[in-house]
Coordinates of C-alpha atoms in Angstrom, one line a residue:
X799 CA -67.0 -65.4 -3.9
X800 CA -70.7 -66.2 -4.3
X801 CA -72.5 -69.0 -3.9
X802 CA -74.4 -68.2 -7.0
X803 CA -70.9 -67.4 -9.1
X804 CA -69.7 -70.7 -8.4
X805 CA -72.7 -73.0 -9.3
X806 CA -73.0 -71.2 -12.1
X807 CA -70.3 -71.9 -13.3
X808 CA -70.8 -75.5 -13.0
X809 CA -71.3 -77.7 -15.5
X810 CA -71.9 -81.0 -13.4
X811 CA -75.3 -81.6 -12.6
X812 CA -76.8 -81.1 -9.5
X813 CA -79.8 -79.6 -7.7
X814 CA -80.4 -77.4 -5.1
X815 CA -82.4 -77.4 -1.7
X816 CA -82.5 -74.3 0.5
X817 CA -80.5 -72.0 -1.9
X818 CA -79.2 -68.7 -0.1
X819 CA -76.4 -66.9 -1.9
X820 CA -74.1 -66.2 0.9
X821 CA -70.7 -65.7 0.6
X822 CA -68.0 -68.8 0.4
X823 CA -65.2 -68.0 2.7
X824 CA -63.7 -71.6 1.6
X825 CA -63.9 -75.0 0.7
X826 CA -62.9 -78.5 2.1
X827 CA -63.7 -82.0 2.0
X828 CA -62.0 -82.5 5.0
X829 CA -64.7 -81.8 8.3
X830 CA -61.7 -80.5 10.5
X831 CA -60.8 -78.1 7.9
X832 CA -64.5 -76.8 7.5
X833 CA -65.2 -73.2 9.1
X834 CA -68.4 -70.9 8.9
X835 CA -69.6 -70.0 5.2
X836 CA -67.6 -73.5 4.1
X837 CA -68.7 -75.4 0.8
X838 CA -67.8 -78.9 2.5
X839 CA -67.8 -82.3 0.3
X840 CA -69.1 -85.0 2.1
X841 CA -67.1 -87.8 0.1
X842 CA -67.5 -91.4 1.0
X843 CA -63.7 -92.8 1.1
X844 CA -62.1 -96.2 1.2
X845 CA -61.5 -95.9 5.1
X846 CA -64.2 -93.3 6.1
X847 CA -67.1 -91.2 4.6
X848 CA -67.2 -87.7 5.2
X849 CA -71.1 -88.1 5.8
X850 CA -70.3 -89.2 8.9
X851 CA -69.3 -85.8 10.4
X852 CA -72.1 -83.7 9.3
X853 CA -74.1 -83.7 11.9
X854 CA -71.3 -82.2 14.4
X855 CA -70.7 -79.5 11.3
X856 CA -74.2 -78.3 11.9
X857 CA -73.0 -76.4 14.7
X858 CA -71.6 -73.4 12.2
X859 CA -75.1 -72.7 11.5
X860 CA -73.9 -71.3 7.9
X861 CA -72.7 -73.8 5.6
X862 CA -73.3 -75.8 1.9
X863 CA -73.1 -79.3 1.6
X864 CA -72.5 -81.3 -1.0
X865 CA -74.4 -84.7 -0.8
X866 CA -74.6 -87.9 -3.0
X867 CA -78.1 -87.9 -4.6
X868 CA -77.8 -91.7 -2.7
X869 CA -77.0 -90.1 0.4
X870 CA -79.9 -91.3 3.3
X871 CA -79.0 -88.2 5.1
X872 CA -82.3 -85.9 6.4
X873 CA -81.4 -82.7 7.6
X874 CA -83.9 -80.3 9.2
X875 CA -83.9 -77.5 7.2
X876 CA -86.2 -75.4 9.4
X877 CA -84.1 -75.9 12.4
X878 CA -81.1 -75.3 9.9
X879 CA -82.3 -72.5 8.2
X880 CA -78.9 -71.5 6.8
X881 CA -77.9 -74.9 5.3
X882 CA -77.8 -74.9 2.0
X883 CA -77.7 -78.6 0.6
X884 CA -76.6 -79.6 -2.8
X885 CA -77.0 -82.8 -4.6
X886 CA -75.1 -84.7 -7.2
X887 CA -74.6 -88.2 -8.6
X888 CA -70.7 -88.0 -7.9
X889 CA -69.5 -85.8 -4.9
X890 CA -65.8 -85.9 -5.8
X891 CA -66.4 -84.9 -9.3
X892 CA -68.3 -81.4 -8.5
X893 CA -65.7 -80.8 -5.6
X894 CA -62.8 -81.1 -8.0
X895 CA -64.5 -79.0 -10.4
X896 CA -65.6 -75.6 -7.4
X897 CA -62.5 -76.6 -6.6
X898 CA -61.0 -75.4 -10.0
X899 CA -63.3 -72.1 -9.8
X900 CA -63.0 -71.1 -6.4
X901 CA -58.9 -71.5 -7.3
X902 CA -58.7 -70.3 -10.6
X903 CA -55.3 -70.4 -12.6
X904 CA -54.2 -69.0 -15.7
X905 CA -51.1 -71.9 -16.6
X906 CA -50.5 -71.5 -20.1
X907 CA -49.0 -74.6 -20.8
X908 CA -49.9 -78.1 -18.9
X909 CA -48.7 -81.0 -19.7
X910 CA -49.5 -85.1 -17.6
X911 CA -47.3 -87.9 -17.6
X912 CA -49.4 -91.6 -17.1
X913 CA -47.9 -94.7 -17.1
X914 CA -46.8 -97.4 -14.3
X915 CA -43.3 -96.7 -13.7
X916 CA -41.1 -93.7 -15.5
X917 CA -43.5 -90.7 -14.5
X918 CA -41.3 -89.1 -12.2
X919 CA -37.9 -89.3 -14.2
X920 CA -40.1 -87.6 -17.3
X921 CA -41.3 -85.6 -15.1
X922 CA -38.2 -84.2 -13.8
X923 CA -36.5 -84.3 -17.6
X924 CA -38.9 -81.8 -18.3
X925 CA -38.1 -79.7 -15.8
X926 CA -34.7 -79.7 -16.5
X927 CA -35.2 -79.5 -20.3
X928 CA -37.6 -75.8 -19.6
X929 CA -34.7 -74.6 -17.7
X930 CA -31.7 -75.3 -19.9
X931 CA -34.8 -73.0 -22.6
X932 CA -34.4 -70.5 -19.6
X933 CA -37.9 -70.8 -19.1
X934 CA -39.8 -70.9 -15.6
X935 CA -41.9 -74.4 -14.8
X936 CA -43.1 -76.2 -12.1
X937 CA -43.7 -79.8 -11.3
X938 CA -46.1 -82.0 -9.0
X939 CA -45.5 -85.6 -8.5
X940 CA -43.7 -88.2 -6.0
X941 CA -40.8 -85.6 -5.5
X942 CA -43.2 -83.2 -4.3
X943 CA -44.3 -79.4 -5.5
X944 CA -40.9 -78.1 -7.5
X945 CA -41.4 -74.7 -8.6
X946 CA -38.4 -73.7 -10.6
X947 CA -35.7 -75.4 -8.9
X948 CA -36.7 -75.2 -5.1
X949 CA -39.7 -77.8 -3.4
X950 CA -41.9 -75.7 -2.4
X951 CA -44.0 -78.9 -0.3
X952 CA -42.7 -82.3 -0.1
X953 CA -45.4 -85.1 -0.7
X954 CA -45.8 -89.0 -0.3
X955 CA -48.4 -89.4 -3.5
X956 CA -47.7 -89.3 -7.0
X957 CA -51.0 -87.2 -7.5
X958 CA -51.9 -85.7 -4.5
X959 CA -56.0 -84.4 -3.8
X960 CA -57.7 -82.1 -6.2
X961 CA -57.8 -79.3 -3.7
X962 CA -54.2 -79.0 -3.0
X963 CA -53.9 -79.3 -6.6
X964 CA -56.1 -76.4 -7.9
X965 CA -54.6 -74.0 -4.6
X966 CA -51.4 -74.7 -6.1
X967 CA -52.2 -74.1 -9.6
X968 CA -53.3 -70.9 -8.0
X969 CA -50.4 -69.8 -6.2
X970 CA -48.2 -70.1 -9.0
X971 CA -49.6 -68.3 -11.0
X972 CA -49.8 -65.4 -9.2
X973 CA -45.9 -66.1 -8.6
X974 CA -45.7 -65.8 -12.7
X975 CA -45.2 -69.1 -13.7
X976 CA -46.2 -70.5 -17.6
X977 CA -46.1 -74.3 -17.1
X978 CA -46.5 -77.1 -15.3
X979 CA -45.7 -80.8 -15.8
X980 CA -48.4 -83.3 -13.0
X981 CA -47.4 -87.3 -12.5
X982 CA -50.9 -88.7 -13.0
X983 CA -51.5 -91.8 -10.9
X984 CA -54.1 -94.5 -12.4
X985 CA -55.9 -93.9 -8.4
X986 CA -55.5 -90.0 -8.8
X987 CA -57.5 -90.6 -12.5
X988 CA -60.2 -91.9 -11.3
X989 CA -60.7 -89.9 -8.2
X990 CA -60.8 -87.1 -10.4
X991 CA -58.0 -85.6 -8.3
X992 CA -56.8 -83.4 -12.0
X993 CA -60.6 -82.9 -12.7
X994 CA -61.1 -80.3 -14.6
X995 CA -57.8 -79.3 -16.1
X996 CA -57.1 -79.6 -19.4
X997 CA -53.9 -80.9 -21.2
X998 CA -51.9 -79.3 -23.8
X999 CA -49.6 -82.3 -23.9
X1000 CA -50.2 -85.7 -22.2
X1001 CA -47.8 -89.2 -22.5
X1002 CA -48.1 -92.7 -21.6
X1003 CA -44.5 -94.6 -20.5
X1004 CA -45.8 -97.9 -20.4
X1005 CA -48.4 -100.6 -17.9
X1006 CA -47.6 -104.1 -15.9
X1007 CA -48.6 -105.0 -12.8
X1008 CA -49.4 -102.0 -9.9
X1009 CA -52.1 -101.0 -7.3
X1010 CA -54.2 -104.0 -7.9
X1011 CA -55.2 -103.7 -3.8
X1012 CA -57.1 -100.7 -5.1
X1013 CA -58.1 -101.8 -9.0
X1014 CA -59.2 -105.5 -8.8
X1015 CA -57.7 -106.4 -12.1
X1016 CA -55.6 -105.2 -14.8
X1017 CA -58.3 -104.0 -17.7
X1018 CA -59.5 -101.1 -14.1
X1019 CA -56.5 -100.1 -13.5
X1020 CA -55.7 -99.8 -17.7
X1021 CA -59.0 -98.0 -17.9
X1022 CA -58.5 -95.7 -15.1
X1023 CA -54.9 -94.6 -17.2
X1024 CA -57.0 -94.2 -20.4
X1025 CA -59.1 -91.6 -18.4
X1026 CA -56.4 -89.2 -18.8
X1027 CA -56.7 -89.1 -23.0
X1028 CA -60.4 -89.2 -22.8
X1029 CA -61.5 -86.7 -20.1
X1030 CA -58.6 -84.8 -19.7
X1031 CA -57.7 -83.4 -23.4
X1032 CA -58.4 -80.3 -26.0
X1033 CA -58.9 -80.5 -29.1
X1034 CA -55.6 -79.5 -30.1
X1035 CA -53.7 -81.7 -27.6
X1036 CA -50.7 -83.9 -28.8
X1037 CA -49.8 -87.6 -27.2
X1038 CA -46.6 -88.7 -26.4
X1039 CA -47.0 -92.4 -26.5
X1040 CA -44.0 -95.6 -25.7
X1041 CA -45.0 -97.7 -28.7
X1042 CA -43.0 -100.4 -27.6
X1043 CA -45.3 -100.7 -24.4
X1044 CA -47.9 -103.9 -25.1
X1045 CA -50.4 -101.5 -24.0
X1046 CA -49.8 -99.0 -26.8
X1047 CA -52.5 -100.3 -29.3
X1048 CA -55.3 -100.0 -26.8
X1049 CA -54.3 -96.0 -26.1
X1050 CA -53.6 -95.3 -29.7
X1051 CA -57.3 -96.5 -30.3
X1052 CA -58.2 -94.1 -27.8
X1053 CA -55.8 -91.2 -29.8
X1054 CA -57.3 -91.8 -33.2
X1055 CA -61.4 -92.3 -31.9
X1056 CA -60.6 -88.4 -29.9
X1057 CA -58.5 -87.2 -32.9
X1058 CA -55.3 -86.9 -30.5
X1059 CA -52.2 -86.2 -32.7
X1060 CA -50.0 -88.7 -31.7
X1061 CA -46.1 -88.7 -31.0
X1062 CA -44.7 -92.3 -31.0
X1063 CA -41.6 -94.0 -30.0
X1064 CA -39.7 -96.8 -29.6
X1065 CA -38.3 -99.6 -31.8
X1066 CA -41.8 -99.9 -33.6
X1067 CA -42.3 -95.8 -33.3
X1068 CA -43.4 -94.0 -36.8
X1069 CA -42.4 -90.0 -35.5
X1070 CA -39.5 -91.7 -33.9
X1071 CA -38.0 -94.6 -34.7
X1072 CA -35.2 -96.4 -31.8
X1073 CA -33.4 -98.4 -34.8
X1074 CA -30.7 -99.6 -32.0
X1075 CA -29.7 -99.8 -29.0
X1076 CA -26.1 -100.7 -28.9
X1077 CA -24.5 -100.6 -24.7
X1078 CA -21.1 -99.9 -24.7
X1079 CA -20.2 -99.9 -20.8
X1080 CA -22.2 -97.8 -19.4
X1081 CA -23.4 -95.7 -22.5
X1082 CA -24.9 -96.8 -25.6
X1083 CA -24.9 -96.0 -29.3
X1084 CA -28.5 -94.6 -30.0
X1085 CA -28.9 -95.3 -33.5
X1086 CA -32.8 -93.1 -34.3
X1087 CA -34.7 -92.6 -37.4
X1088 CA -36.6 -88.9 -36.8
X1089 CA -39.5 -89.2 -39.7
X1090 CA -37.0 -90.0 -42.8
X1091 CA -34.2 -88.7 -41.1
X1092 CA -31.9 -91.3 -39.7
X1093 CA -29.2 -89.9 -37.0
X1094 CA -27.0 -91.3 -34.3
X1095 CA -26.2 -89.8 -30.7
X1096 CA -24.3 -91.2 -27.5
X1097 CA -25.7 -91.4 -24.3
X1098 CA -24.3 -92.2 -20.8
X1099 CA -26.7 -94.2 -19.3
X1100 CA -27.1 -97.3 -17.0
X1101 CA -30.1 -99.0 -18.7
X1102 CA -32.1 -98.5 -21.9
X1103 CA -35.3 -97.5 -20.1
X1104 CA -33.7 -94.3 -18.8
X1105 CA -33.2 -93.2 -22.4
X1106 CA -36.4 -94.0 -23.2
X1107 CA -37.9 -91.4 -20.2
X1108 CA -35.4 -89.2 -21.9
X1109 CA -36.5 -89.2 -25.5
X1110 CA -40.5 -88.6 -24.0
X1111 CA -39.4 -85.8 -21.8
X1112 CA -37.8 -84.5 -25.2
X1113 CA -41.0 -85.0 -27.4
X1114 CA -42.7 -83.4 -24.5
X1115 CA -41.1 -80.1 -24.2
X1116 CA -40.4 -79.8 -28.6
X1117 CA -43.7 -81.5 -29.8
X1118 CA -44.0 -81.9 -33.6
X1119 CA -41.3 -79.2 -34.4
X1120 CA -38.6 -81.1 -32.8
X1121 CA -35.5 -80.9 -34.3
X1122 CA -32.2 -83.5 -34.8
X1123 CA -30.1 -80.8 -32.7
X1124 CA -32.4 -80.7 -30.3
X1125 CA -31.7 -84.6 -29.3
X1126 CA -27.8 -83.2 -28.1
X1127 CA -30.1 -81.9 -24.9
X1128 CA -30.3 -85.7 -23.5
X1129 CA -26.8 -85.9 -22.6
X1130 CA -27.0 -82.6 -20.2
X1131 CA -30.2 -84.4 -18.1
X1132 CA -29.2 -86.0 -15.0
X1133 CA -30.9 -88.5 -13.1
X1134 CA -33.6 -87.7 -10.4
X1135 CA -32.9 -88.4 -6.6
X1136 CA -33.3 -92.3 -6.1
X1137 CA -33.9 -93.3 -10.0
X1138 CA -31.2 -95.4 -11.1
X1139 CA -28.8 -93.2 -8.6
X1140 CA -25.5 -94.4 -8.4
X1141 CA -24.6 -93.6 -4.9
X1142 CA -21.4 -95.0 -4.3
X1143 CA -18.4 -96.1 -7.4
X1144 CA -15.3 -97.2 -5.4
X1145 CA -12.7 -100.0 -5.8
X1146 CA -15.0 -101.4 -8.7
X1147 CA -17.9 -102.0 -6.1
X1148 CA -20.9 -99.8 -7.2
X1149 CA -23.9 -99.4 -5.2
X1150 CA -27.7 -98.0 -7.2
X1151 CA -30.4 -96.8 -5.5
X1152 CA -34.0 -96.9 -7.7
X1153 CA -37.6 -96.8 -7.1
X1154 CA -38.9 -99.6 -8.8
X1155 CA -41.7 -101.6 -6.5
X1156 CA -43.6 -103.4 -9.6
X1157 CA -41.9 -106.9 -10.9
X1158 CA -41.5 -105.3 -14.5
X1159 CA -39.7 -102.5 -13.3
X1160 CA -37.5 -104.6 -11.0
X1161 CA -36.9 -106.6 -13.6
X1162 CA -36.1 -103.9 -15.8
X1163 CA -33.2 -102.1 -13.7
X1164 CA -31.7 -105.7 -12.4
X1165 CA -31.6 -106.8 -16.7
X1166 CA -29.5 -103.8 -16.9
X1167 CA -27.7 -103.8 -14.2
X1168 CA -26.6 -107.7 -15.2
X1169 CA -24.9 -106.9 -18.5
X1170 CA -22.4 -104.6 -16.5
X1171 CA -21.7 -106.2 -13.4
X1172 CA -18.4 -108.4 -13.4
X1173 CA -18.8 -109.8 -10.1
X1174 CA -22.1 -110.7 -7.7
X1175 CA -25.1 -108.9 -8.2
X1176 CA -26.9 -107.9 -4.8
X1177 CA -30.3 -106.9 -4.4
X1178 CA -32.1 -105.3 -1.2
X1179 CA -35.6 -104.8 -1.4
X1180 CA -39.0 -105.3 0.4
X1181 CA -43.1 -104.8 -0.6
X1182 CA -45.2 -102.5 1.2
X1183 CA -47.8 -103.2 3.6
X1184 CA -51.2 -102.5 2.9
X1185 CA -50.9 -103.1 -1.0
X1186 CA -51.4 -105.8 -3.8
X1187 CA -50.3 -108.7 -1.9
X1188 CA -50.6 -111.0 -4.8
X1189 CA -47.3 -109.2 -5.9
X1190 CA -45.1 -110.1 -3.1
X1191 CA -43.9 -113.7 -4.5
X1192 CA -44.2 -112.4 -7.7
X1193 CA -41.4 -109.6 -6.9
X1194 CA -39.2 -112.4 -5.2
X1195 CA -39.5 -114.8 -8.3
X1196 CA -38.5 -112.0 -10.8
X1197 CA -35.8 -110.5 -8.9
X1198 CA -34.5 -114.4 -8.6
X1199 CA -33.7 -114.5 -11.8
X1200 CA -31.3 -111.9 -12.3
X1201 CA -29.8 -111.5 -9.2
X1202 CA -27.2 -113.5 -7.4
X1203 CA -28.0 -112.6 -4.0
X1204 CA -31.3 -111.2 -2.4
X1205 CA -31.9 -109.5 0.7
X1206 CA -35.4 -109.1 2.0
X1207 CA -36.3 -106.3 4.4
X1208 CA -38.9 -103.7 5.4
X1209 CA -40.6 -101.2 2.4
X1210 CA -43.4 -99.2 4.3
X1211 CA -45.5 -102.1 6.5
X1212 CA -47.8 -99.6 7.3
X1213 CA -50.5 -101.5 9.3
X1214 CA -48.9 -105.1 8.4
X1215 CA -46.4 -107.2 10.8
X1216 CA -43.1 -106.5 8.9
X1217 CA -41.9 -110.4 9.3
X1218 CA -45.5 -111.8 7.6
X1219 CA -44.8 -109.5 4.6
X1220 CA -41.2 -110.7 4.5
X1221 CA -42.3 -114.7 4.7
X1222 CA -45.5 -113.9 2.3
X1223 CA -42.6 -112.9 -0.2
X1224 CA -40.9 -116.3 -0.1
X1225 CA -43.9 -118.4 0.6
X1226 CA -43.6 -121.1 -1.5
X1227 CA -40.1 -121.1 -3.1
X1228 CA -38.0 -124.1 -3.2
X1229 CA -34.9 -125.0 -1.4
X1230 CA -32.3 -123.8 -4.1
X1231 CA -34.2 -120.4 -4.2
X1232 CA -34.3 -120.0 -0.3
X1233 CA -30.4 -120.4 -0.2
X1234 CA -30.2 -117.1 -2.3
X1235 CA -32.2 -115.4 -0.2
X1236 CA -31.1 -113.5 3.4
X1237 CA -34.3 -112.1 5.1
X1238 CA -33.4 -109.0 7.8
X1239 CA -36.3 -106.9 9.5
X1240 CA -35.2 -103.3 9.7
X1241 CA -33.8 -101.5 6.7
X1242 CA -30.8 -100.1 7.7
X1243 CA -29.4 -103.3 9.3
X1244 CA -30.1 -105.4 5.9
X1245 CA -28.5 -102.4 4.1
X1246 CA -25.5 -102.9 6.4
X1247 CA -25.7 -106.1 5.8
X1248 CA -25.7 -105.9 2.2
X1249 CA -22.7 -103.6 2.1
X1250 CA -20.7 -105.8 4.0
X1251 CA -20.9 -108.5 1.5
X1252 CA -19.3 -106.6 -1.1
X1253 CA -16.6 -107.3 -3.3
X1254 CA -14.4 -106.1 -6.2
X1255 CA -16.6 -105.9 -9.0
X1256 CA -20.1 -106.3 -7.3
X1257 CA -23.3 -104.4 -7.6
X1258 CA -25.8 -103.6 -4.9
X1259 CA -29.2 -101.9 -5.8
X1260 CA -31.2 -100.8 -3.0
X1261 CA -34.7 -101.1 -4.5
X1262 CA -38.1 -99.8 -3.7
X1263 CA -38.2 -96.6 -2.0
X1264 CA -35.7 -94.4 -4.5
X1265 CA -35.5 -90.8 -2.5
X1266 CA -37.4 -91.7 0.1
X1267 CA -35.7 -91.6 3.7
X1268 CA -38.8 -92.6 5.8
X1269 CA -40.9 -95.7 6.7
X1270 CA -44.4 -95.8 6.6
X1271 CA -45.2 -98.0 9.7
X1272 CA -49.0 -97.9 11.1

């Protein structure tokens, strides 16, 4: 493709300096990836700045750069005749959008699921929900690339880099695929890592406390969600929205000022209405109120949040022409791998393995999990290295509360020492609390450990990592 096709095409800003229309054999904003005839994206990162390696890309002699308009950068264009330099006010911006153009895709139907925790169950619902309709979908998100039933590439981020993205957009389609569900992280938003695609249908699960090592404070990170229903919309895009969530007003602001229609609900929903909730072992009595149609439906389920996921999923895939009989579809979804996943259910000991690594959602699950247990309620988890710190003792003092035994171990130290994350998580506590508490370094000795405690009518939930069967150490 043409230099010339793809800037004009362009609808970020930017200007030129020794323009030559050559031909672009690829793009990268990674220097290693970057061969002759390259569009490369010199983007300034947390831990480095692709500046850094321009001068040994020089070398290819044939080459565009993108540049910040900041950038201090002087390259000598006569001894680098075949440079072609182009400047912008935000690097990752323009790359995400050549990005979309060099990588072109023709998905009819694209849908983006926000929200702190719940993403990837909705995310999988859907999935499940397009092929009980027979028809062909894919997914992107924390369980990796999922085209039709098969993962195509396993990934460790819940929205992974813009270029990745866009190729895959572009491979499936040529494999004939319709749709596509993405998990849109609050850090994926505002790198601009969906930039420039386009939602038919978008939903928010709910917000509490996450990625504040990255955000600062909780009105960035909420703003960097909202991104999604302001940048990333049409003008005949419909919102799926948790109405329950304290956040909902703020994004239903948002709906109404970009004339969003808006699907809501949850207890204080007006589409749908969650008049009860009534747990009868592990199922409930869903009583719902469907506009001015008031039905009822059972559903097997641990904890009310997982039928919540389910209902969005539903509104997702149906929109506005939803239908009562449609709601009979919830009781065919299954759970994810590692989301609320009941692993073992022998001799009334039961043992739950989930992803939740915010207090809110740990607290959610271990609520649950309270009103069925009949003996002890265990709890294994740890906090990742690297991360919000300010979380760790909050974590501890939540999961306190509802549990009747904690042990504390590893969850991804990354560059930390494992033992200071585990004392930073009880720093503080008083002597009653520490009694409750067993700390273990190594994850599969404290989940022996746990095990071995066990007893007729105990619980165990193994918290925080959900399918994952790695550790993310330095």
């Amino acid at each position: 493709m043409k230099l010339r096709k793809i800037l004009d095409q362009c609808k970020t800003k930017f200007s030129v300096e020794n323009f030559s229309d050559m031909n672009i054999n690829g793009i990268s904003d990674f220097s290693k990836g970057v061969r002759k005839n390259f569009i490369f994206a010199a983007i300034k990162g947390q831990k480095s700045n692709g500046e850094n390696f321009i001068c040994e890309l020089l070398i290819l002699k044939e080459l565009v750069l993108i540049l910040s308009k900041k950038t201090k950068i002087n390259i000598n264009l006569k001894l680098n005749s075949k440079i072609v330099i182009i400047k912008t006010q935000n690097v990752r911006l323009m790359f995400s959008e050549i990005s979309s153009i060099f990588y072109p895709n023709k998905i009819k139907e694209k849908i983006a699921v926000t929200g702190t925790n719940g993403k990837t169950s909705i995310t999988n619902y859907v999935m499940q929900l397009w092929n009980k309709k027979n028809q062909i979908g894919s997914s992107v998100g924390t369980l990796g690339f999922i085209y039709k039933k098969k993962v195509i590439q396993e990934s460790n981020l819940t929205t992974h880099d813009t270029l990745t993205n866009h190729k895959y957009l572009n491979k499936i389609t040529k494999m004939g695929c319709k749709r596509i569900i993405f998990e849109a992280s609050s850090i994926g938003l505002d790198q601009f890592r969906l930039y420039p695609i386009k939602f038919d249908a978008i939903a928010f699960t709910n917000l509490s406390r996450d990625h504040l090592d990255y955000h600062r404070s909780m009105k960035d990170y909420m703003d960097c969600k909202s991104l999604l229903f302001k940048n990333y919309v049409k003008n005949d895009s419909f919102s799926v929205i948790n109405s329950d969530s304290v956040y909902s007003k703020y994004f239903l602001k948002i709906f109404k000022k970009n004339n969003i229609t808006v699907l809501d609900y949850g207890k204080k929903g007006s589409f749908l209405k969650i008049k009860k909730l009534n747990r009868i072992k592990e199922k409930f009595l869903v009583s719902l109120k469907l506009l001015n149609t008031s039905f009822h439906i059972e559903i097997k389920s641990t904890t009310s949040f997982e039928i919540y996921n389910k209902i969005c999923a539903l509104l997702l895939v149906f929109g506005e022409k939803i239908k009562i009989d449609d709601f009979k579809l919830i009781k065919k979804l299954r759970n994810p791998k590692g989301r609320m996943e009941k692993i073992y259910d022998k001799k009334d000991i039961s043992v739950f393995i989930d992803y939740a690594h915010t207090p809110n959602a740990l607290k959610n699950v271990l609520t649950s999990l309270r009103e069925i247990v009949s003996g002890k309620l265990y709890l294994l988890f740890g906090c990742g290295g690297n991360r919000d710190k300010g979380k760790r003792l909050i974590m501890t003092k939540e999961a306190l509360k509802f549990s009747d035994h904690i042990i504390i171990t590893d969850d991804n130290p990354r560059l930390e020492d494992p033992q200071i994350i585990r004392e930073d998580m009880t720093k503080g506590l008083k002597e009653n609390d520490l009694d409750k508490i067993t700390k273990i370094g190594g994850r599969k000795k404290a989940i022996k450990f746990s095990v071995s405690k066990l007893r007729q009518g105990d619980i165990l939930l193994i918290a925080g990592k959900g399918h994952e069967n790695y550790q993310i150490i330095g």
